Amino acid sequence: MVSIEPGNKKILIVEDEWKIARFLQIELGHENYQSTIEVNGQRAFDRIMQEAFDLILLDIMLPEMDGAEICKRVREVSNVPIIMVTARQSVEDRVRGLDSGADDYIVKPFAIQELLARIRAIFRKQASLHQVPDEKELRIKNLTLYPERFEAFINSQPIALTKKEYDLLLFLVLNKQIVLSRERILQEVWGYDYTGDTNTVDVFIRFLRAKIDEVCGEKYIYTVRGVGYVVKD
Ligand code: CA
């Protein structure tokens, strides 16, 4: 069972600017999170492979291995929550961060309260995902999900999904035939209150369509203009 007590949560701060790293560590300490700092990308990656963390704050520009690369490699073996911390603002970099499997991202300079809210949201979401279905499998047309194993298949072929893509697909499938607004999806899947950035939802819907609808030539995810999205039988 996942604990939501901050005091039990161990956070790795991967940040090569020492002043920022220390600032984050002090702020996290005020919230009763335990944290450690790594300033080198390669060393951070090695450490993530060896130690269990509850969450990783990952800067993008790092010596030896950049944040997107670390995230991609970590995702091959672990679902540990990752928040990308990036100085860049272009949509391309955001998408790259999310596509490499990050759960969320935040752009520098950010308000510490916003980062803390996003961390809480991830832990809340994690706790609530553990209450999701007892059903061993969920089926829609040729799509089958095994929520306990985080696996999805289309026509018996496995689909490679990032954790966030999986969460989104699962949410849509659990609510099939119900039209879900972008705001509601943001709230339920990303766990934060509506912040106006519903583009994130559209980006992830595109990812899912590319991996499901476009691959099998069959429509699963429907857009309801001006409202949101729905998965239909
Ligand atoms: Ca940096």
PDB file of N, CA and C in Angstrom, residues 68-171:
ATOM      1  N   ALA A  68      16.057  14.169 -20.312  1.00  0.00           N
ATOM      2  CA  ALA A  68      15.147  13.401 -21.169  1.00  0.00           C
ATOM      3  C   ALA A  68      15.680  11.974 -21.360  1.00  0.00           C
ATOM      4  N   GLU A  69      17.001  11.870 -21.518  1.00  0.00           N
ATOM      5  CA  GLU A  69      17.635  10.558 -21.692  1.00  0.00           C
ATOM      6  C   GLU A  69      17.498   9.712 -20.418  1.00  0.00           C
ATOM      7  N   ILE A  70      17.736  10.360 -19.282  1.00  0.00           N
ATOM      8  CA  ILE A  70      17.579   9.656 -18.002  1.00  0.00           C
ATOM      9  C   ILE A  70      16.156   9.121 -17.891  1.00  0.00           C
ATOM     10  N   CYS A  71      15.189   9.992 -18.188  1.00  0.00           N
ATOM     11  CA  CYS A  71      13.785   9.621 -18.056  1.00  0.00           C
ATOM     12  C   CYS A  71      13.448   8.429 -18.943  1.00  0.00           C
ATOM     13  N   LYS A  72      13.897   8.495 -20.173  1.00  0.00           N
ATOM     14  CA  LYS A  72      13.619   7.415 -21.129  1.00  0.00           C
ATOM     15  C   LYS A  72      14.178   6.088 -20.613  1.00  0.00           C
ATOM     16  N   ARG A  73      15.412   6.133 -20.128  1.00  0.00           N
ATOM     17  CA  ARG A  73      16.044   4.890 -19.658  1.00  0.00           C
ATOM     18  C   ARG A  73      15.401   4.358 -18.391  1.00  0.00           C
ATOM     19  N   VAL A  74      15.046   5.295 -17.497  1.00  0.00           N
ATOM     20  CA  VAL A  74      14.400   4.871 -16.246  1.00  0.00           C
ATOM     21  C   VAL A  74      13.061   4.201 -16.563  1.00  0.00           C
ATOM     22  N   ARG A  75      12.333   4.760 -17.512  1.00  0.00           N
ATOM     23  CA  ARG A  75      11.008   4.225 -17.866  1.00  0.00           C
ATOM     24  C   ARG A  75      11.063   2.801 -18.422  1.00  0.00           C
ATOM     25  N   GLU A  76      12.213   2.398 -18.914  1.00  0.00           N
ATOM     26  CA  GLU A  76      12.321   1.026 -19.404  1.00  0.00           C
ATOM     27  C   GLU A  76      12.195   0.027 -18.266  1.00  0.00           C
ATOM     28  N   VAL A  77      12.491   0.485 -17.049  1.00  0.00           N
ATOM     29  CA  VAL A  77      12.473  -0.461 -15.928  1.00  0.00           C
ATOM     30  C   VAL A  77      11.641  -0.021 -14.730  1.00  0.00           C
ATOM     31  N   SER A  78      11.177   1.224 -14.716  1.00  0.00           N
ATOM     32  CA  SER A  78      10.531   1.707 -13.492  1.00  0.00           C
ATOM     33  C   SER A  78       9.421   2.718 -13.768  1.00  0.00           C
ATOM     34  N   ASN A  79       8.409   2.687 -12.915  1.00  0.00           N
ATOM     35  CA  ASN A  79       7.308   3.649 -13.016  1.00  0.00           C
ATOM     36  C   ASN A  79       7.403   4.745 -11.963  1.00  0.00           C
ATOM     37  N   VAL A  80       8.567   4.919 -11.369  1.00  0.00           N
ATOM     38  CA  VAL A  80       8.715   5.970 -10.350  1.00  0.00           C
ATOM     39  C   VAL A  80       8.254   7.322 -10.932  1.00  0.00           C
ATOM     40  N   PRO A  81       7.438   8.072 -10.180  1.00  0.00           N
ATOM     41  CA  PRO A  81       6.982   9.363 -10.694  1.00  0.00           C
ATOM     42  C   PRO A  81       8.149  10.318 -10.972  1.00  0.00           C
ATOM     43  N   ILE A  82       8.087  10.979 -12.122  1.00  0.00           N
ATOM     44  CA  ILE A  82       9.139  11.925 -12.511  1.00  0.00           C
ATOM     45  C   ILE A  82       8.509  13.255 -12.893  1.00  0.00           C
ATOM     46  N   ILE A  83       9.000  14.329 -12.282  1.00  0.00           N
ATOM     47  CA  ILE A  83       8.611  15.677 -12.711  1.00  0.00           C
ATOM     48  C   ILE A  83       9.826  16.313 -13.374  1.00  0.00           C
ATOM     49  N   MET A  84       9.677  16.690 -14.633  1.00  0.00           N
ATOM     50  CA  MET A  84      10.745  17.371 -15.349  1.00  0.00           C
ATOM     51  C   MET A  84      10.752  18.836 -14.945  1.00  0.00           C
ATOM     52  N   VAL A  85      11.938  19.316 -14.644  1.00  0.00           N
ATOM     53  CA  VAL A  85      12.083  20.728 -14.312  1.00  0.00           C
ATOM     54  C   VAL A  85      12.912  21.341 -15.430  1.00  0.00           C
ATOM     55  N   THR A  86      12.297  22.202 -16.206  1.00  0.00           N
ATOM     56  CA  THR A  86      12.991  22.673 -17.389  1.00  0.00           C
ATOM     57  C   THR A  86      13.032  24.187 -17.496  1.00  0.00           C
ATOM     58  N   ALA A  87      14.149  24.689 -18.011  1.00  0.00           N
ATOM     59  CA  ALA A  87      14.278  26.125 -18.206  1.00  0.00           C
ATOM     60  C   ALA A  87      13.715  26.515 -19.563  1.00  0.00           C
ATOM     61  N   ARG A  88      13.515  25.532 -20.398  1.00  0.00           N
ATOM     62  CA  ARG A  88      13.071  25.846 -21.754  1.00  0.00           C
ATOM     63  C   ARG A  88      11.563  25.961 -21.787  1.00  0.00           C
ATOM     64  N   GLN A  89      11.090  26.763 -22.730  1.00  0.00           N
ATOM     65  CA  GLN A  89       9.653  26.989 -22.739  1.00  0.00           C
ATOM     66  C   GLN A  89       8.958  26.487 -23.989  1.00  0.00           C
ATOM     67  N   SER A  90       9.727  26.017 -24.964  1.00  0.00           N
ATOM     68  CA  SER A  90       9.063  25.651 -26.220  1.00  0.00           C
ATOM     69  C   SER A  90       8.207  24.407 -26.049  1.00  0.00           C
ATOM     70  N   VAL A  91       7.143  24.366 -26.824  1.00  0.00           N
ATOM     71  CA  VAL A  91       6.222  23.232 -26.788  1.00  0.00           C
ATOM     72  C   VAL A  91       6.965  21.942 -27.124  1.00  0.00           C
ATOM     73  N   GLU A  92       7.906  22.044 -28.067  1.00  0.00           N
ATOM     74  CA  GLU A  92       8.652  20.860 -28.492  1.00  0.00           C
ATOM     75  C   GLU A  92       9.380  20.205 -27.321  1.00  0.00           C
ATOM     76  N   ASP A  93       9.999  21.042 -26.476  1.00  0.00           N
ATOM     77  CA  ASP A  93      10.723  20.482 -25.340  1.00  0.00           C
ATOM     78  C   ASP A  93       9.781  19.890 -24.304  1.00  0.00           C
ATOM     79  N   ARG A  94       8.636  20.521 -24.147  1.00  0.00           N
ATOM     80  CA  ARG A  94       7.651  19.978 -23.204  1.00  0.00           C
ATOM     81  C   ARG A  94       7.208  18.609 -23.659  1.00  0.00           C
ATOM     82  N   VAL A  95       6.874  18.541 -24.960  1.00  0.00           N
ATOM     83  CA  VAL A  95       6.382  17.278 -25.502  1.00  0.00           C
ATOM     84  C   VAL A  95       7.476  16.215 -25.402  1.00  0.00           C
ATOM     85  N   ARG A  96       8.713  16.613 -25.660  1.00  0.00           N
ATOM     86  CA  ARG A  96       9.821  15.668 -25.574  1.00  0.00           C
ATOM     87  C   ARG A  96       9.935  15.119 -24.151  1.00  0.00           C
ATOM     88  N   GLY A  97       9.791  16.015 -23.184  1.00  0.00           N
ATOM     89  CA  GLY A  97       9.853  15.600 -21.785  1.00  0.00           C
ATOM     90  C   GLY A  97       8.738  14.631 -21.441  1.00  0.00           C
ATOM     91  N   LEU A  98       7.531  14.969 -21.854  1.00  0.00           N
ATOM     92  CA  LEU A  98       6.391  14.109 -21.533  1.00  0.00           C
ATOM     93  C   LEU A  98       6.482  12.798 -22.298  1.00  0.00           C
ATOM     94  N   ASP A  99       6.954  12.894 -23.549  1.00  0.00           N
ATOM     95  CA  ASP A  99       7.034  11.700 -24.374  1.00  0.00           C
ATOM     96  C   ASP A  99       8.107  10.751 -23.873  1.00  0.00           C
ATOM     97  N   SER A 100       9.099  11.279 -23.177  1.00  0.00           N
ATOM     98  CA  SER A 100      10.125  10.381 -22.645  1.00  0.00           C
ATOM     99  C   SER A 100       9.616   9.706 -21.371  1.00  0.00           C
ATOM    100  N   GLY A 101       8.390  10.015 -20.974  1.00  0.00           N
ATOM    101  CA  GLY A 101       7.768   9.264 -19.888  1.00  0.00           C
ATOM    102  C   GLY A 101       7.615  10.006 -18.571  1.00  0.00           C
ATOM    103  N   ALA A 102       7.878  11.318 -18.595  1.00  0.00           N
ATOM    104  CA  ALA A 102       7.692  12.082 -17.357  1.00  0.00           C
ATOM    105  C   ALA A 102       6.207  12.168 -17.016  1.00  0.00           C
ATOM    106  N   ASP A 103       5.905  12.231 -15.725  1.00  0.00           N
ATOM    107  CA  ASP A 103       4.516  12.350 -15.293  1.00  0.00           C
ATOM    108  C   ASP A 103       4.023  13.779 -15.413  1.00  0.00           C
ATOM    109  N   ASP A 104       4.944  14.711 -15.268  1.00  0.00           N
ATOM    110  CA  ASP A 104       4.555  16.110 -15.275  1.00  0.00           C
ATOM    111  C   ASP A 104       5.819  16.926 -15.558  1.00  0.00           C
ATOM    112  N   TYR A 105       5.627  18.198 -15.831  1.00  0.00           N
ATOM    113  CA  TYR A 105       6.791  19.056 -16.001  1.00  0.00           C
ATOM    114  C   TYR A 105       6.471  20.408 -15.418  1.00  0.00           C
ATOM    115  N   ILE A 106       7.513  21.143 -15.072  1.00  0.00           N
ATOM    116  CA  ILE A 106       7.323  22.498 -14.572  1.00  0.00           C
ATOM    117  C   ILE A 106       8.435  23.343 -15.167  1.00  0.00           C
ATOM    118  N   VAL A 107       8.090  24.573 -15.558  1.00  0.00           N
ATOM    119  CA  VAL A 107       9.047  25.427 -16.250  1.00  0.00           C
ATOM    120  C   VAL A 107       9.663  26.420 -15.275  1.00  0.00           C
ATOM    121  N   LYS A 108      10.999  26.499 -15.292  1.00  0.00           N
ATOM    122  CA  LYS A 108      11.711  27.484 -14.470  1.00  0.00           C
ATOM    123  C   LYS A 108      11.565  28.868 -15.082  1.00  0.00           C
ATOM    124  N   PRO A 109      11.468  29.927 -14.339  1.00  0.00           N
ATOM    125  CA  PRO A 109      11.345  29.911 -12.882  1.00  0.00           C
ATOM    126  C   PRO A 109       9.903  29.608 -12.482  1.00  0.00           C
ATOM    127  N   PHE A 110       9.753  28.816 -11.424  1.00  0.00           N
ATOM    128  CA  PHE A 110       8.399  28.463 -10.999  1.00  0.00           C
ATOM    129  C   PHE A 110       8.206  28.869  -9.543  1.00  0.00           C
ATOM    130  N   ALA A 111       6.958  28.979  -9.138  1.00  0.00           N
ATOM    131  CA  ALA A 111       6.661  29.253  -7.733  1.00  0.00           C
ATOM    132  C   ALA A 111       6.761  27.933  -6.985  1.00  0.00           C
ATOM    133  N   ILE A 112       7.469  27.939  -5.884  1.00  0.00           N
ATOM    134  CA  ILE A 112       7.666  26.699  -5.129  1.00  0.00           C
ATOM    135  C   ILE A 112       6.326  26.083  -4.738  1.00  0.00           C
ATOM    136  N   GLN A 113       5.329  26.937  -4.453  1.00  0.00           N
ATOM    137  CA  GLN A 113       4.008  26.411  -4.076  1.00  0.00           C
ATOM    138  C   GLN A 113       3.390  25.576  -5.189  1.00  0.00           C
ATOM    139  N   GLU A 114       3.678  25.987  -6.431  1.00  0.00           N
ATOM    140  CA  GLU A 114       3.126  25.228  -7.553  1.00  0.00           C
ATOM    141  C   GLU A 114       3.796  23.861  -7.646  1.00  0.00           C
ATOM    142  N   LEU A 115       5.114  23.844  -7.477  1.00  0.00           N
ATOM    143  CA  LEU A 115       5.814  22.557  -7.509  1.00  0.00           C
ATOM    144  C   LEU A 115       5.315  21.641  -6.390  1.00  0.00           C
ATOM    145  N   LEU A 116       5.169  22.186  -5.205  1.00  0.00           N
ATOM    146  CA  LEU A 116       4.704  21.374  -4.072  1.00  0.00           C
ATOM    147  C   LEU A 116       3.297  20.825  -4.341  1.00  0.00           C
ATOM    148  N   ALA A 117       2.457  21.652  -4.972  1.00  0.00           N
ATOM    149  CA  ALA A 117       1.095  21.199  -5.299  1.00  0.00           C
ATOM    150  C   ALA A 117       1.143  20.039  -6.291  1.00  0.00           C
ATOM    151  N   ARG A 118       2.065  20.127  -7.248  1.00  0.00           N
ATOM    152  CA  ARG A 118       2.166  19.058  -8.242  1.00  0.00           C
ATOM    153  C   ARG A 118       2.702  17.769  -7.628  1.00  0.00           C
ATOM    154  N   ILE A 119       3.624  17.927  -6.685  1.00  0.00           N
ATOM    155  CA  ILE A 119       4.138  16.740  -5.984  1.00  0.00           C
ATOM    156  C   ILE A 119       3.008  16.077  -5.196  1.00  0.00           C
ATOM    157  N   ARG A 120       2.253  16.890  -4.463  1.00  0.00           N
ATOM    158  CA  ARG A 120       1.115  16.330  -3.701  1.00  0.00           C
ATOM    159  C   ARG A 120       0.129  15.644  -4.639  1.00  0.00           C
ATOM    160  N   ALA A 121      -0.114  16.280  -5.788  1.00  0.00           N
ATOM    161  CA  ALA A 121      -1.068  15.717  -6.751  1.00  0.00           C
ATOM    162  C   ALA A 121      -0.617  14.329  -7.208  1.00  0.00           C
ATOM    163  N   ILE A 122       0.671  14.193  -7.468  1.00  0.00           N
ATOM    164  CA  ILE A 122       1.189  12.896  -7.922  1.00  0.00           C
ATOM    165  C   ILE A 122       1.025  11.841  -6.839  1.00  0.00           C
ATOM    166  N   PHE A 123       1.325  12.187  -5.607  1.00  0.00           N
ATOM    167  CA  PHE A 123       1.190  11.208  -4.523  1.00  0.00           C
ATOM    168  C   PHE A 123      -0.288  10.864  -4.269  1.00  0.00           C
ATOM    169  N   ARG A 124      -1.149  11.878  -4.395  1.00  0.00           N
ATOM    170  CA  ARG A 124      -2.588  11.631  -4.230  1.00  0.00           C
ATOM    171  C   ARG A 124      -3.093  10.681  -5.303  1.00  0.00           C
ATOM    172  N   LYS A 125      -2.660  10.975  -6.523  1.00  0.00           N
ATOM    173  CA  LYS A 125      -3.071  10.181  -7.676  1.00  0.00           C
ATOM    174  C   LYS A 125      -2.614   8.733  -7.502  1.00  0.00           C
ATOM    175  N   GLN A 126      -1.382   8.606  -7.038  1.00  0.00           N
ATOM    176  CA  GLN A 126      -0.800   7.278  -6.838  1.00  0.00           C
ATOM    177  C   GLN A 126      -1.631   6.490  -5.826  1.00  0.00           C
ATOM    178  N   ALA A 127      -2.016   7.171  -4.753  1.00  0.00           N
ATOM    179  CA  ALA A 127      -2.805   6.499  -3.717  1.00  0.00           C
ATOM    180  C   ALA A 127      -4.163   6.102  -4.272  1.00  0.00           C
ATOM    181  N   SER A 128      -4.774   6.958  -5.118  1.00  0.00           N
ATOM    182  CA  SER A 128      -6.113   6.645  -5.605  1.00  0.00           C
ATOM    183  C   SER A 128      -6.076   5.584  -6.701  1.00  0.00           C
ATOM    184  N   LEU A 129      -4.980   5.522  -7.455  1.00  0.00           N
ATOM    185  CA  LEU A 129      -4.870   4.478  -8.482  1.00  0.00           C
ATOM    186  C   LEU A 129      -4.873   3.090  -7.860  1.00  0.00           C
ATOM    187  N   HIS A 130      -4.425   3.047  -6.609  1.00  0.00           N
ATOM    188  CA  HIS A 130      -4.412   1.758  -5.929  1.00  0.00           C
ATOM    189  C   HIS A 130      -5.806   1.291  -5.544  1.00  0.00           C
ATOM    190  N   GLN A 131      -6.779   2.224  -5.668  1.00  0.00           N
ATOM    191  CA  GLN A 131      -8.149   1.814  -5.361  1.00  0.00           C
ATOM    192  C   GLN A 131      -8.893   1.431  -6.627  1.00  0.00           C
ATOM    193  N   VAL A 132      -8.219   1.582  -7.774  1.00  0.00           N
ATOM    194  CA  VAL A 132      -8.888   1.269  -9.032  1.00  0.00           C
ATOM    195  C   VAL A 132      -9.153  -0.243  -9.097  1.00  0.00           C
ATOM    196  N   PRO A 133      -9.773  -0.660 -10.137  1.00  0.00           N
ATOM    197  CA  PRO A 133     -10.567  -1.876 -10.305  1.00  0.00           C
ATOM    198  C   PRO A 133     -10.011  -3.197  -9.811  1.00  0.00           C
ATOM    199  N   ASP A 134     -10.924  -4.022  -9.438  1.00  0.00           N
ATOM    200  CA  ASP A 134     -10.584  -5.392  -9.113  1.00  0.00           C
ATOM    201  C   ASP A 134     -10.601  -6.253 -10.367  1.00  0.00           C
ATOM    202  N   GLU A 135     -11.304  -5.744 -11.367  1.00  0.00           N
ATOM    203  CA  GLU A 135     -11.380  -6.519 -12.613  1.00  0.00           C
ATOM    204  C   GLU A 135      -9.994  -6.852 -13.123  1.00  0.00           C
ATOM    205  N   LYS A 136      -9.830  -8.064 -13.580  1.00  0.00           N
ATOM    206  CA  LYS A 136      -8.520  -8.477 -14.073  1.00  0.00           C
ATOM    207  C   LYS A 136      -8.267  -7.940 -15.468  1.00  0.00           C
ATOM    208  N   GLU A 137      -9.337  -7.814 -16.249  1.00  0.00           N
ATOM    209  CA  GLU A 137      -9.139  -7.256 -17.583  1.00  0.00           C
ATOM    210  C   GLU A 137     -10.322  -6.415 -18.018  1.00  0.00           C
ATOM    211  N   LEU A 138     -10.013  -5.416 -18.834  1.00  0.00           N
ATOM    212  CA  LEU A 138     -11.039  -4.521 -19.364  1.00  0.00           C
ATOM    213  C   LEU A 138     -10.947  -4.602 -20.880  1.00  0.00           C
ATOM    214  N   ARG A 139     -12.102  -4.740 -21.521  1.00  0.00           N
ATOM    215  CA  ARG A 139     -12.095  -4.909 -22.968  1.00  0.00           C
ATOM    216  C   ARG A 139     -12.967  -3.889 -23.670  1.00  0.00           C
ATOM    217  N   ILE A 140     -12.438  -3.368 -24.779  1.00  0.00           N
ATOM    218  CA  ILE A 140     -13.258  -2.572 -25.700  1.00  0.00           C
ATOM    219  C   ILE A 140     -12.842  -2.977 -27.099  1.00  0.00           C
ATOM    220  N   LYS A 141     -13.770  -3.487 -27.848  1.00  0.00           N
ATOM    221  CA  LYS A 141     -13.445  -3.994 -29.195  1.00  0.00           C
ATOM    222  C   LYS A 141     -12.186  -4.869 -29.120  1.00  0.00           C
ATOM    223  N   ASN A 142     -11.153  -4.498 -29.868  1.00  0.00           N
ATOM    224  CA  ASN A 142      -9.953  -5.352 -29.865  1.00  0.00           C
ATOM    225  C   ASN A 142      -8.897  -4.894 -28.860  1.00  0.00           C
ATOM    226  N   LEU A 143      -9.289  -3.966 -28.013  1.00  0.00           N
ATOM    227  CA  LEU A 143      -8.348  -3.428 -27.022  1.00  0.00           C
ATOM    228  C   LEU A 143      -8.595  -4.093 -25.660  1.00  0.00           C
ATOM    229  N   THR A 144      -7.515  -4.586 -25.055  1.00  0.00           N
ATOM    230  CA  THR A 144      -7.637  -5.208 -23.734  1.00  0.00           C
ATOM    231  C   THR A 144      -6.629  -4.587 -22.779  1.00  0.00           C
ATOM    232  N   LEU A 145      -7.109  -4.197 -21.605  1.00  0.00           N
ATOM    233  CA  LEU A 145      -6.218  -3.641 -20.584  1.00  0.00           C
ATOM    234  C   LEU A 145      -6.165  -4.575 -19.375  1.00  0.00           C
ATOM    235  N   TYR A 146      -4.983  -4.725 -18.826  1.00  0.00           N
ATOM    236  CA  TYR A 146      -4.808  -5.453 -17.567  1.00  0.00           C
ATOM    237  C   TYR A 146      -4.276  -4.461 -16.534  1.00  0.00           C
ATOM    238  N   PRO A 147      -5.185  -3.771 -15.833  1.00  0.00           N
ATOM    239  CA  PRO A 147      -4.750  -2.655 -14.968  1.00  0.00           C
ATOM    240  C   PRO A 147      -3.745  -3.068 -13.896  1.00  0.00           C
ATOM    241  N   GLU A 148      -3.858  -4.262 -13.389  1.00  0.00           N
ATOM    242  CA  GLU A 148      -2.936  -4.660 -12.320  1.00  0.00           C
ATOM    243  C   GLU A 148      -1.502  -4.798 -12.825  1.00  0.00           C
ATOM    244  N   ARG A 149      -1.387  -5.104 -14.106  1.00  0.00           N
ATOM    245  CA  ARG A 149      -0.043  -5.320 -14.672  1.00  0.00           C
ATOM    246  C   ARG A 149       0.419  -4.147 -15.525  1.00  0.00           C
ATOM    247  N   PHE A 150      -0.422  -3.090 -15.610  1.00  0.00           N
ATOM    248  CA  PHE A 150      -0.086  -1.950 -16.462  1.00  0.00           C
ATOM    249  C   PHE A 150       0.201  -2.389 -17.890  1.00  0.00           C
ATOM    250  N   GLU A 151      -0.586  -3.339 -18.383  1.00  0.00           N
ATOM    251  CA  GLU A 151      -0.375  -3.812 -19.752  1.00  0.00           C
ATOM    252  C   GLU A 151      -1.600  -3.546 -20.609  1.00  0.00           C
ATOM    253  N   ALA A 152      -1.341  -3.314 -21.901  1.00  0.00           N
ATOM    254  CA  ALA A 152      -2.424  -3.103 -22.851  1.00  0.00           C
ATOM    255  C   ALA A 152      -2.108  -3.853 -24.137  1.00  0.00           C
ATOM    256  N   PHE A 153      -3.147  -4.403 -24.747  1.00  0.00           N
ATOM    257  CA  PHE A 153      -2.967  -5.152 -25.990  1.00  0.00           C
ATOM    258  C   PHE A 153      -4.004  -4.724 -27.002  1.00  0.00           C
ATOM    259  N   ILE A 154      -3.585  -4.722 -28.276  1.00  0.00           N
ATOM    260  CA  ILE A 154      -4.551  -4.496 -29.330  1.00  0.00           C
ATOM    261  C   ILE A 154      -4.412  -5.680 -30.278  1.00  0.00           C
ATOM    262  N   ASN A 155      -5.504  -6.368 -30.548  1.00  0.00           N
ATOM    263  CA  ASN A 155      -5.447  -7.606 -31.339  1.00  0.00           C
ATOM    264  C   ASN A 155      -4.349  -8.534 -30.809  1.00  0.00           C
ATOM    265  N   SER A 156      -4.244  -8.633 -29.494  1.00  0.00           N
ATOM    266  CA  SER A 156      -3.242  -9.475 -28.820  1.00  0.00           C
ATOM    267  C   SER A 156      -1.802  -8.995 -28.955  1.00  0.00           C
ATOM    268  N   GLN A 157      -1.596  -7.862 -29.639  1.00  0.00           N
ATOM    269  CA  GLN A 157      -0.241  -7.295 -29.732  1.00  0.00           C
ATOM    270  C   GLN A 157      -0.046  -6.294 -28.585  1.00  0.00           C
ATOM    271  N   PRO A 158       1.055  -6.412 -27.840  1.00  0.00           N
ATOM    272  CA  PRO A 158       1.266  -5.448 -26.759  1.00  0.00           C
ATOM    273  C   PRO A 158       1.457  -4.019 -27.280  1.00  0.00           C
ATOM    274  N   ILE A 159       0.927  -3.048 -26.553  1.00  0.00           N
ATOM    275  CA  ILE A 159       1.129  -1.640 -26.906  1.00  0.00           C
ATOM    276  C   ILE A 159       2.078  -1.059 -25.877  1.00  0.00           C
ATOM    277  N   ALA A 160       3.135  -0.396 -26.356  1.00  0.00           N
ATOM    278  CA  ALA A 160       4.084   0.239 -25.432  1.00  0.00           C
ATOM    279  C   ALA A 160       3.558   1.619 -25.061  1.00  0.00           C
ATOM    280  N   LEU A 161       3.132   1.773 -23.816  1.00  0.00           N
ATOM    281  CA  LEU A 161       2.607   3.050 -23.349  1.00  0.00           C
ATOM    282  C   LEU A 161       3.438   3.565 -22.190  1.00  0.00           C
ATOM    283  N   THR A 162       3.604   4.885 -22.126  1.00  0.00           N
ATOM    284  CA  THR A 162       4.227   5.457 -20.942  1.00  0.00           C
ATOM    285  C   THR A 162       3.206   5.368 -19.805  1.00  0.00           C
ATOM    286  N   LYS A 163       3.669   5.603 -18.609  1.00  0.00           N
ATOM    287  CA  LYS A 163       2.784   5.471 -17.457  1.00  0.00           C
ATOM    288  C   LYS A 163       1.594   6.432 -17.569  1.00  0.00           C
ATOM    289  N   LYS A 164       1.875   7.651 -17.976  1.00  0.00           N
ATOM    290  CA  LYS A 164       0.803   8.644 -18.053  1.00  0.00           C
ATOM    291  C   LYS A 164      -0.176   8.299 -19.165  1.00  0.00           C
ATOM    292  N   GLU A 165       0.334   7.813 -20.285  1.00  0.00           N
ATOM    293  CA  GLU A 165      -0.555   7.369 -21.362  1.00  0.00           C
ATOM    294  C   GLU A 165      -1.455   6.245 -20.854  1.00  0.00           C
ATOM    295  N   TYR A 166      -0.864   5.360 -20.079  1.00  0.00           N
ATOM    296  CA  TYR A 166      -1.635   4.237 -19.543  1.00  0.00           C
ATOM    297  C   TYR A 166      -2.727   4.735 -18.595  1.00  0.00           C
ATOM    298  N   ASP A 167      -2.359   5.639 -17.722  1.00  0.00           N
ATOM    299  CA  ASP A 167      -3.340   6.204 -16.779  1.00  0.00           C
ATOM    300  C   ASP A 167      -4.506   6.845 -17.527  1.00  0.00           C
ATOM    301  N   LEU A 168      -4.172   7.594 -18.576  1.00  0.00           N
ATOM    302  CA  LEU A 168      -5.202   8.281 -19.352  1.00  0.00           C
ATOM    303  C   LEU A 168      -6.104   7.274 -20.059  1.00  0.00           C
ATOM    304  N   LEU A 169      -5.495   6.292 -20.698  1.00  0.00           N
ATOM    305  CA  LEU A 169      -6.279   5.280 -21.411  1.00  0.00           C
ATOM    306  C   LEU A 169      -7.186   4.527 -20.438  1.00  0.00           C
ATOM    307  N   LEU A 170      -6.628   4.170 -19.299  1.00  0.00           N
ATOM    308  CA  LEU A 170      -7.408   3.451 -18.290  1.00  0.00           C
ATOM    309  C   LEU A 170      -8.613   4.293 -17.832  1.00  0.00           C
ATOM    310  N   PHE A 171      -8.368   5.566 -17.614  1.00  0.00           N
ATOM    311  CA  PHE A 171      -9.453   6.448 -17.180  1.00  0.00           C
ATOM    312  C   PHE A 171     -10.558   6.532 -18.240  1.00  0.00           C
TER     313      PHE A 171
END
